[in-house]
Coordinates of N, CA, C and O and ligand atoms in Angstrom, one line a residue:
X76 N 0.8 -1.2 0.0 CA 0.0 0.0 0.0 C 0.9 1.2 0.0 O 1.7 1.4 0.9
X77 N 0.7 2.1 -1.0 CA 1.5 3.3 -1.1 C 1.2 4.3 0.0 O 0.0 4.3 0.5
X78 N 2.1 5.0 0.5 CA 1.9 6.0 1.5 C 1.3 7.2 0.8 O 1.7 7.6 -0.3
X79 N 0.2 7.7 1.4 CA -0.5 8.9 0.8 C 0.3 10.2 1.1 O 0.7 10.4 2.2
X80 N 0.4 11.0 0.1 CA 1.1 12.3 0.3 C 0.3 13.1 1.4 O -0.9 13.0 1.5
X81 N 1.0 13.8 2.2 CA 0.4 14.7 3.2 C 0.2 16.1 2.6 O 1.2 16.7 2.1
X82 N -1.0 16.6 2.6 CA -1.2 17.9 2.0 C -1.6 18.9 3.1 O -2.2 18.5 4.1
X83 N -1.4 20.1 2.8 CA -2.0 21.2 3.6 C -3.5 20.9 3.5 O -4.1 20.5 2.5
X84 N -4.2 21.2 4.6 CA -5.6 20.8 4.7 C -6.5 21.4 3.6 O -7.3 20.8 3.0
X85 N -6.2 22.7 3.3 CA -7.0 23.4 2.3 C -6.8 22.7 0.9 O -7.7 22.5 0.2
X86 N -5.5 22.4 0.6 CA -5.2 21.8 -0.6 C -5.8 20.4 -0.7 O -6.3 19.9 -1.7
X87 N -5.8 19.7 0.5 CA -6.4 18.3 0.5 C -7.9 18.4 0.2 O -8.4 17.6 -0.6
X88 N -8.6 19.4 0.7 CA -10.0 19.5 0.5 C -10.3 19.8 -1.0 O -11.2 19.3 -1.6
X89 N -9.4 20.7 -1.6 CA -9.5 21.0 -3.0 C -9.4 19.8 -3.9 O -10.2 19.6 -4.8
X90 N -8.4 19.0 -3.6 CA -8.1 17.8 -4.4 C -9.2 16.8 -4.3 O -9.7 16.3 -5.3
X91 N -9.7 16.6 -3.0 CA -10.8 15.7 -2.8 C -12.1 16.2 -3.5 O -12.9 15.4 -4.0
X92 N -12.3 17.5 -3.5 CA -13.5 18.1 -4.1 C -13.5 17.8 -5.6 O -14.5 17.4 -6.2
X93 N -12.4 18.0 -6.2 CA -12.3 17.7 -7.7 C -12.4 16.2 -8.0 O -12.8 15.8 -9.0
X94 N -11.9 15.4 -7.0 CA -12.1 13.9 -7.2 C -13.5 13.5 -7.1 O -14.0 12.7 -8.0
X95 N -14.2 14.1 -6.2 CA -15.6 13.7 -6.0 C -16.6 14.3 -7.0 O -17.6 13.7 -7.4
X96 N -16.2 15.5 -7.4 CA -17.1 16.2 -8.4 C -16.2 16.7 -9.5 O -15.9 17.9 -9.6
X97 N -15.8 15.8 -10.4 CA -14.8 16.2 -11.4 C -15.5 17.2 -12.4 O -16.6 17.1 -12.8
X98 N -14.7 18.3 -12.7 CA -15.2 19.3 -13.6 C -14.9 18.9 -15.1 O -13.9 18.2 -15.3
X99 N -15.7 19.3 -16.0 CA -15.5 19.1 -17.4 C -15.2 17.6 -17.7 O -14.3 17.1 -18.3
X100 N -16.1 16.8 -17.1 CA -16.0 15.3 -17.1 C -17.0 14.7 -18.1 O -18.2 15.0 -18.1
X101 N -16.5 13.8 -18.9 CA -17.3 13.2 -19.9 C -16.8 13.4 -21.3 O -15.7 13.8 -21.5
X102 N -17.6 13.0 -22.3 CA -17.1 13.2 -23.7 C -17.5 14.6 -24.1 O -18.4 15.2 -23.6
X103 N -16.8 15.1 -25.1 CA -17.1 16.5 -25.6 C -17.6 16.4 -27.0 O -16.9 16.0 -27.9
X104 N -18.9 16.8 -27.2 CA -19.5 16.9 -28.5 C -18.8 17.9 -29.3 O -18.5 19.0 -28.8
X105 N -18.4 17.6 -30.6 CA -17.8 18.6 -31.5 C -16.3 18.7 -31.3 O -15.7 19.6 -31.9
X106 N -15.7 17.8 -30.5 CA -14.3 17.9 -30.3 C -13.5 17.6 -31.6 O -14.0 16.8 -32.4
X107 N -12.4 18.2 -31.8 CA -11.6 18.0 -32.9 C -10.2 17.4 -32.6 O -9.3 17.2 -33.5
X108 N -10.0 17.1 -31.3 CA -8.7 16.5 -30.9 C -9.1 15.4 -29.9 O -10.0 15.6 -29.0
X109 N -8.3 14.4 -29.9 CA -8.5 13.3 -28.9 C -7.1 12.7 -28.5 O -6.3 12.5 -29.4
X110 N -6.9 12.5 -27.3 CA -5.7 11.8 -26.8 C -6.0 11.1 -25.5 O -6.9 11.4 -24.8
X111 N -5.2 10.0 -25.3 CA -5.4 9.2 -24.1 C -4.1 8.7 -23.6 O -3.1 8.6 -24.4
X112 N -4.0 8.3 -22.4 CA -2.8 7.8 -21.8 C -3.1 7.0 -20.5 O -4.1 7.1 -19.9
X113 N -2.1 6.2 -20.2 CA -2.2 5.4 -19.0 C -1.0 5.5 -18.1 O 0.1 5.8 -18.6
X114 N -1.2 5.3 -16.8 CA 0.0 5.2 -15.9 C -0.1 3.8 -15.3 O -0.8 3.6 -14.3
X115 N 0.6 2.9 -15.9 CA 0.5 1.5 -15.6 C 0.9 1.2 -14.1 O 0.4 0.3 -13.5
X116 N 1.8 2.1 -13.6 CA 2.3 1.9 -12.2 C 1.1 1.9 -11.2 O 1.0 1.1 -10.2
X117 N 0.1 2.8 -11.5 CA -1.0 3.0 -10.5 C -2.3 2.5 -11.1 O -3.3 2.3 -10.4
X118 N -2.4 2.3 -12.5 CA -3.6 1.9 -13.1 C -4.5 3.1 -13.5 O -5.7 2.9 -13.7
X119 N -3.9 4.3 -13.6 CA -4.7 5.4 -13.9 C -4.8 5.5 -15.5 O -3.9 5.2 -16.2
X120 N -6.0 5.9 -15.9 CA -6.3 6.2 -17.3 C -7.0 7.5 -17.5 O -7.9 7.9 -16.7
X121 N -6.5 8.3 -18.5 CA -7.1 9.6 -18.8 C -7.3 9.7 -20.3 O -6.4 9.4 -21.1
X122 N -8.5 10.1 -20.6 CA -8.9 10.3 -22.0 C -9.3 11.8 -22.1 O -10.0 12.3 -21.3
X123 N -8.8 12.5 -23.1 CA -9.1 13.9 -23.3 C -9.7 14.2 -24.6 O -9.3 13.6 -25.7
X124 N -10.8 15.0 -24.6 CA -11.3 15.5 -25.9 C -11.1 17.0 -25.8 O -11.4 17.7 -24.8
X125 N -10.7 17.6 -27.0 CA -10.4 19.0 -27.0 C -11.1 19.6 -28.3 O -11.2 18.9 -29.3
X126 N -11.6 20.8 -28.1 CA -12.0 21.6 -29.2 C -11.1 22.7 -29.4 O -11.1 23.7 -28.5
X127 N -10.2 22.6 -30.4 CA -9.2 23.7 -30.6 C -9.7 24.6 -31.7 O -10.2 24.1 -32.7
X128 N -9.5 25.9 -31.5 CA -9.9 26.8 -32.6 C -8.9 28.0 -32.6 O -8.7 28.6 -31.5
X129 N -8.2 28.2 -33.7 CA -7.3 29.3 -33.8 C -6.3 29.3 -32.7 O -6.0 30.3 -32.1
X130 N -5.7 28.1 -32.4 CA -4.7 28.0 -31.4 C -5.1 28.2 -29.9 O -4.3 28.3 -29.0
X131 N -6.4 28.1 -29.7 CA -7.0 28.2 -28.4 C -7.8 27.0 -28.0 O -8.4 26.4 -28.8
X132 N -7.6 26.6 -26.7 CA -8.4 25.5 -26.2 C -9.8 26.0 -25.9 O -10.1 26.4 -24.8
X133 N -10.7 25.9 -26.9 CA -12.0 26.5 -26.8 C -12.8 25.7 -25.7 O -13.6 26.2 -24.9
X134 N -12.6 24.4 -25.8 CA -13.3 23.5 -24.8 C -12.5 22.2 -24.6 O -11.7 21.8 -25.5
X135 N -12.7 21.6 -23.4 CA -11.9 20.4 -23.1 C -12.7 19.6 -22.1 O -13.5 20.2 -21.3
X136 N -12.7 18.3 -22.3 CA -13.3 17.4 -21.3 C -12.5 16.2 -21.2 O -11.7 15.8 -22.1
X137 N -12.6 15.6 -20.0 CA -11.8 14.4 -19.7 C -12.7 13.3 -19.2 O -13.7 13.6 -18.6
X138 N -12.3 12.1 -19.4 CA -12.8 11.0 -18.5 C -11.7 10.0 -18.2 O -10.7 10.0 -18.9
X139 N -11.9 9.3 -17.2 CA -10.9 8.3 -16.8 C -11.2 7.6 -15.6 O -12.3 7.7 -15.0
X140 N -10.3 6.7 -15.2 CA -10.4 6.0 -14.0 C -9.0 6.0 -13.3 O -8.0 6.3 -13.9
X141 N -9.0 5.9 -12.0 CA -7.7 5.8 -11.3 C -7.8 6.5 -9.9 O -8.9 6.8 -9.4
X142 N -6.7 6.8 -9.4 CA -6.6 7.3 -8.0 C -7.0 8.7 -8.0 O -7.2 9.4 -9.0
X143 N -7.2 9.2 -6.7 CA -7.7 10.6 -6.5 C -6.8 11.6 -7.1 O -7.2 12.6 -7.6
X144 N -5.5 11.4 -7.0 CA -4.5 12.3 -7.5 C -4.7 12.5 -9.1 O -4.7 13.6 -9.6
X145 N -4.7 11.3 -9.7 CA -4.8 11.4 -11.2 C -6.0 12.1 -11.7 O -6.0 12.9 -12.6
X146 N -7.2 11.7 -11.1 CA -8.5 12.2 -11.6 C -8.7 13.7 -11.2 O -9.2 14.5 -12.0
X147 N -8.3 14.1 -10.0 CA -8.4 15.5 -9.5 C -7.5 16.4 -10.3 O -7.8 17.5 -10.6
X148 N -6.3 15.8 -10.6 CA -5.3 16.6 -11.4 C -5.9 16.9 -12.8 O -5.8 18.0 -13.3
X149 N -6.5 15.9 -13.4 CA -7.2 16.1 -14.7 C -8.3 17.1 -14.6 O -8.4 18.0 -15.5
X150 N -9.1 17.0 -13.6 CA -10.2 18.0 -13.4 C -9.7 19.4 -13.3 O -10.2 20.3 -14.0
X151 N -8.7 19.6 -12.4 CA -8.2 20.9 -12.2 C -7.5 21.4 -13.5 O -7.5 22.6 -13.8
X152 N -6.8 20.5 -14.2 CA -6.2 20.9 -15.4 C -7.2 21.5 -16.5 O -6.9 22.5 -17.1
X153 N -8.3 20.8 -16.6 CA -9.3 21.2 -17.6 C -9.8 22.6 -17.3 O -9.9 23.5 -18.1
X154 N -10.0 22.9 -16.0 CA -10.4 24.2 -15.6 C -9.3 25.3 -15.9 O -9.7 26.4 -16.3
X155 N -8.1 24.9 -15.7 CA -7.0 25.9 -15.9 C -6.8 26.2 -17.4 O -6.4 27.4 -17.7
X156 N -6.9 25.3 -18.3 CA -6.6 25.5 -19.7 C -7.7 25.8 -20.6 O -7.6 26.3 -21.7
X157 N -9.0 25.6 -20.1 CA -10.1 25.9 -20.9 C -10.2 27.3 -21.3 O -10.1 28.2 -20.4
X158 N -10.3 27.6 -22.5 CA -10.4 29.0 -23.0 C -9.1 29.7 -23.1 O -9.1 30.9 -23.4
X159 N -8.0 29.0 -22.9 CA -6.7 29.6 -22.9 C -5.9 29.2 -24.2 O -6.2 28.1 -24.7
X160 N -5.0 30.0 -24.6 CA -4.2 29.7 -25.8 C -3.3 28.4 -25.5 O -2.9 28.2 -24.4
X161 N -3.0 27.8 -26.6 CA -2.2 26.6 -26.6 C -0.9 26.8 -25.9 O -0.4 26.0 -25.0
X162 N -0.2 28.0 -26.2 CA 1.1 28.3 -25.6 C 1.0 28.4 -24.1 O 1.9 28.0 -23.4
X163 N -0.1 29.0 -23.6 CA -0.3 29.1 -22.2 C -0.5 27.7 -21.5 O 0.1 27.4 -20.5
X164 N -1.3 26.9 -22.2 CA -1.5 25.5 -21.6 C -0.2 24.8 -21.5 O 0.1 24.1 -20.5
X165 N 0.7 24.9 -22.5 CA 2.0 24.2 -22.5 C 2.9 24.8 -21.4 O 3.6 24.1 -20.8
X166 N 2.8 26.1 -21.3 CA 3.6 26.8 -20.3 C 3.2 26.4 -18.8 O 4.1 26.1 -18.0
X167 N 1.9 26.3 -18.6 CA 1.4 25.9 -17.3 C 1.8 24.4 -17.1 O 2.3 24.1 -16.0
X168 N 1.7 23.6 -18.1 CA 2.1 22.2 -18.0 C 3.6 22.1 -17.6 O 4.0 21.2 -16.8
X169 N 4.4 22.9 -18.2 CA 5.9 22.9 -17.9 C 6.1 23.3 -16.5 O 7.0 22.7 -15.8
X170 N 5.4 24.3 -16.0 CA 5.6 24.8 -14.6 C 5.1 23.7 -13.6 O 5.7 23.5 -12.6
X171 N 4.0 23.0 -14.0 CA 3.5 22.0 -13.1 C 4.5 20.8 -13.0 O 4.8 20.3 -11.9
X172 N 5.1 20.5 -14.1 CA 6.1 19.4 -14.1 C 7.3 19.8 -13.3 O 7.8 19.0 -12.5
X173 N 7.7 21.1 -13.4 CA 8.9 21.5 -12.7 C 8.6 21.5 -11.2 O 9.4 21.1 -10.4
X174 N 7.4 21.9 -10.8 CA 7.0 21.9 -9.4 C 7.0 20.5 -8.8 O 7.5 20.3 -7.7
X175 N 6.6 19.5 -9.6 CA 6.6 18.1 -9.2 C 8.0 17.5 -9.2 O 8.2 16.4 -8.7
X176 N 8.9 18.2 -9.8 CA 10.3 17.8 -9.7 C 11.0 18.5 -8.5 O 12.2 18.3 -8.3
X177 N 10.2 19.3 -7.7 CA 10.8 19.9 -6.5 C 11.0 21.4 -6.6 O 11.5 22.0 -5.6
X178 N 10.8 22.0 -7.8 CA 11.0 23.4 -7.9 C 9.9 24.2 -7.3 O 8.8 23.7 -7.0
X179 N 10.1 25.5 -7.0 CA 9.1 26.3 -6.4 C 8.0 26.5 -7.5 O 8.3 26.5 -8.7
X180 N 6.7 26.6 -7.1 CA 5.6 26.7 -8.0 C 5.8 27.9 -9.0 O 6.2 29.0 -8.5
X181 N 5.6 27.8 -10.2 CA 5.7 28.8 -11.2 C 4.6 29.8 -11.0 O 3.6 29.5 -10.4
X182 N 4.6 31.0 -11.7 CA 3.7 32.1 -11.5 C 2.3 31.8 -12.1 O 1.3 32.5 -11.8
X183 N 2.2 30.8 -13.0 CA 0.9 30.6 -13.7 C 0.1 29.5 -13.2 O -0.9 29.1 -13.8
X184 N 0.5 28.9 -12.1 CA -0.2 27.6 -11.7 C -1.5 27.8 -11.0 O -2.4 27.0 -11.1
X185 N -1.7 28.9 -10.2 CA -2.9 29.1 -9.5 C -3.2 27.9 -8.6 O -2.3 27.5 -7.9
X186 N -4.5 27.4 -8.6 CA -4.9 26.3 -7.7 C -4.0 25.1 -7.9 O -4.0 24.2 -7.0
X187 N -3.4 24.9 -9.0 CA -2.6 23.7 -9.3 C -1.5 23.6 -8.3 O -0.9 22.5 -8.2
X188 N -1.2 24.6 -7.6 CA -0.2 24.6 -6.5 C -0.6 23.5 -5.4 O 0.3 23.1 -4.7
X189 N -1.8 23.2 -5.4 CA -2.3 22.2 -4.5 C -1.6 20.9 -4.5 O -1.5 20.2 -3.6
X190 N -1.0 20.6 -5.7 CA -0.3 19.4 -5.9 C 1.2 19.4 -5.5 O 1.9 18.4 -5.7
X191 N 1.6 20.5 -5.0 CA 3.1 20.6 -4.7 C 3.6 19.5 -3.8 O 4.7 19.0 -3.9
X192 N 2.7 19.1 -2.8 CA 3.2 18.1 -1.8 C 3.4 16.7 -2.5 O 4.1 15.9 -1.9
X193 N 2.9 16.5 -3.7 CA 3.1 15.3 -4.4 C 4.5 15.1 -4.8 O 5.0 13.9 -4.9
X194 N 5.3 16.2 -4.9 CA 6.7 16.1 -5.3 C 7.5 15.2 -4.4 O 8.5 14.6 -4.8
X195 N 7.1 15.0 -3.2 CA 7.8 14.2 -2.2 C 7.5 12.7 -2.4 O 8.1 11.9 -1.8
X196 N 6.6 12.4 -3.3 CA 6.3 11.0 -3.6 C 6.4 10.6 -5.0 O 5.4 10.7 -5.8
X197 N 7.6 10.2 -5.4 CA 7.9 10.0 -6.9 C 6.9 9.1 -7.6 O 6.6 9.3 -8.7
X198 N 6.4 8.1 -6.8 CA 5.4 7.2 -7.5 C 4.1 7.9 -7.8 O 3.5 7.7 -8.9
X199 N 3.7 8.9 -7.0 CA 2.5 9.6 -7.2 C 2.7 10.8 -8.2 O 1.7 11.3 -8.8
X200 N 3.9 11.2 -8.4 CA 4.2 12.2 -9.4 C 3.6 11.8 -10.8 O 3.0 12.6 -11.5
X201 N 3.8 10.5 -11.1 CA 3.3 10.0 -12.4 C 1.8 10.2 -12.5 O 1.2 10.4 -13.5
X202 N 1.1 10.0 -11.3 CA -0.4 10.1 -11.3 C -0.8 11.5 -11.6 O -1.7 11.8 -12.4
X203 N -0.1 12.5 -11.0 CA -0.5 13.9 -11.2 C -0.1 14.4 -12.6 O -0.8 15.3 -13.1
X204 N 1.0 13.8 -13.1 CA 1.5 14.3 -14.4 C 0.7 13.7 -15.6 O 0.8 14.2 -16.7
X205 N 0.0 12.6 -15.4 CA -0.5 11.8 -16.5 C -1.4 12.7 -17.4 O -1.2 12.7 -18.6
X206 N -2.3 13.5 -16.8 CA -3.2 14.3 -17.6 C -2.5 15.3 -18.5 O -2.9 15.6 -19.6
X207 N -1.4 15.9 -17.9 CA -0.6 16.9 -18.6 C 0.1 16.3 -19.8 O 0.3 16.9 -20.8
X208 N 0.6 15.0 -19.6 CA 1.2 14.3 -20.7 C 0.2 14.1 -21.8 O 0.5 14.2 -23.0
X209 N -1.0 13.7 -21.4 CA -2.0 13.5 -22.4 C -2.4 14.8 -23.1 O -2.6 14.8 -24.3
X210 N -2.4 15.9 -22.4 CA -2.8 17.2 -22.9 C -1.7 17.6 -24.0 O -2.1 18.0 -25.1
X211 N -0.5 17.4 -23.6 CA 0.6 17.7 -24.5 C 0.5 17.0 -25.8 O 0.6 17.6 -26.9
X212 N 0.1 15.7 -25.7 CA -0.1 14.9 -26.9 C -1.4 15.5 -27.7 O -1.3 15.6 -28.9
X213 N -2.4 15.8 -26.9 CA -3.6 16.3 -27.6 C -3.4 17.7 -28.3 O -4.2 18.0 -29.2
X214 N -2.4 18.4 -27.9 CA -2.1 19.7 -28.5 C -1.2 19.5 -29.8 O -1.0 20.5 -30.5
X215 N -0.8 18.3 -30.0 CA 0.0 18.1 -31.2 C -0.9 17.8 -32.4 O -2.0 17.3 -32.2
X216 N -0.5 18.2 -33.6 CA -1.3 18.0 -34.8 C -1.7 16.6 -35.0 O -2.8 16.3 -35.6
X217 N -0.9 15.6 -34.5 CA -1.2 14.2 -34.8 C -2.5 13.8 -34.1 O -3.0 12.7 -34.4
X218 N -3.0 14.5 -33.2 CA -4.2 14.1 -32.4 C -5.5 14.7 -33.1 O -6.6 14.4 -32.6
X219 N -5.3 15.4 -34.2 CA -6.5 15.9 -34.8 C -7.4 14.8 -35.3 O -6.9 13.9 -36.0
X220 N -8.7 14.8 -35.0 CA -9.6 13.8 -35.4 C -10.5 14.2 -36.5 O -11.0 13.4 -37.3
X221 N -10.7 15.5 -36.6 CA -11.5 16.0 -37.7 C -10.9 17.2 -38.3 O -10.1 17.9 -37.6
X222 N -11.2 17.6 -39.5 CA -10.7 18.9 -40.0 C -11.4 20.0 -39.3 O -12.2 19.8 -38.4
X223 N -11.2 21.2 -39.7 CA -11.9 22.3 -39.2 C -11.2 23.2 -38.2 O -11.8 24.2 -37.8
X224 N -10.0 22.8 -37.8 CA -9.3 23.7 -36.9 C -8.7 24.9 -37.7 O -8.1 24.7 -38.7
X225 N -9.0 26.1 -37.2 CA -8.5 27.2 -37.9 C -7.0 27.4 -37.7 O -6.5 26.9 -36.6
Ligands
ZN550 ZN1 -2.5 7.1 -9.5

């Protein structure tokens, strides 16, 4: 049984809230990008649907199974990048990854700082990063499922 990361109480509540009531959860009608990934170490799975328009994440939805860290991370990620330019989404993802490598949280993370405590648990880092890995893939042209992106 893996040791659970210890979080600041406020952050713990935020993470559990997103786990219990995931935001932007389900399939996305009209999506033009699709990507998915697994974290075999923990059994986490994340599928992302994106609607990209003119370099902006107009809409995004995820579904998946797995631990509270992987699912709440995906929920919070969708909130953070929805309506934001592709470049910003990638920048936030890079800052998130750096934070989980032990760096101080970057300036664009916002609520995603809640996951800072995960950095002390290398096995769980993969859980938190899974959705961002899938997002990065989803933002590549190879994930286009239909034409129509401006
Ligand atoms: Zn996990």
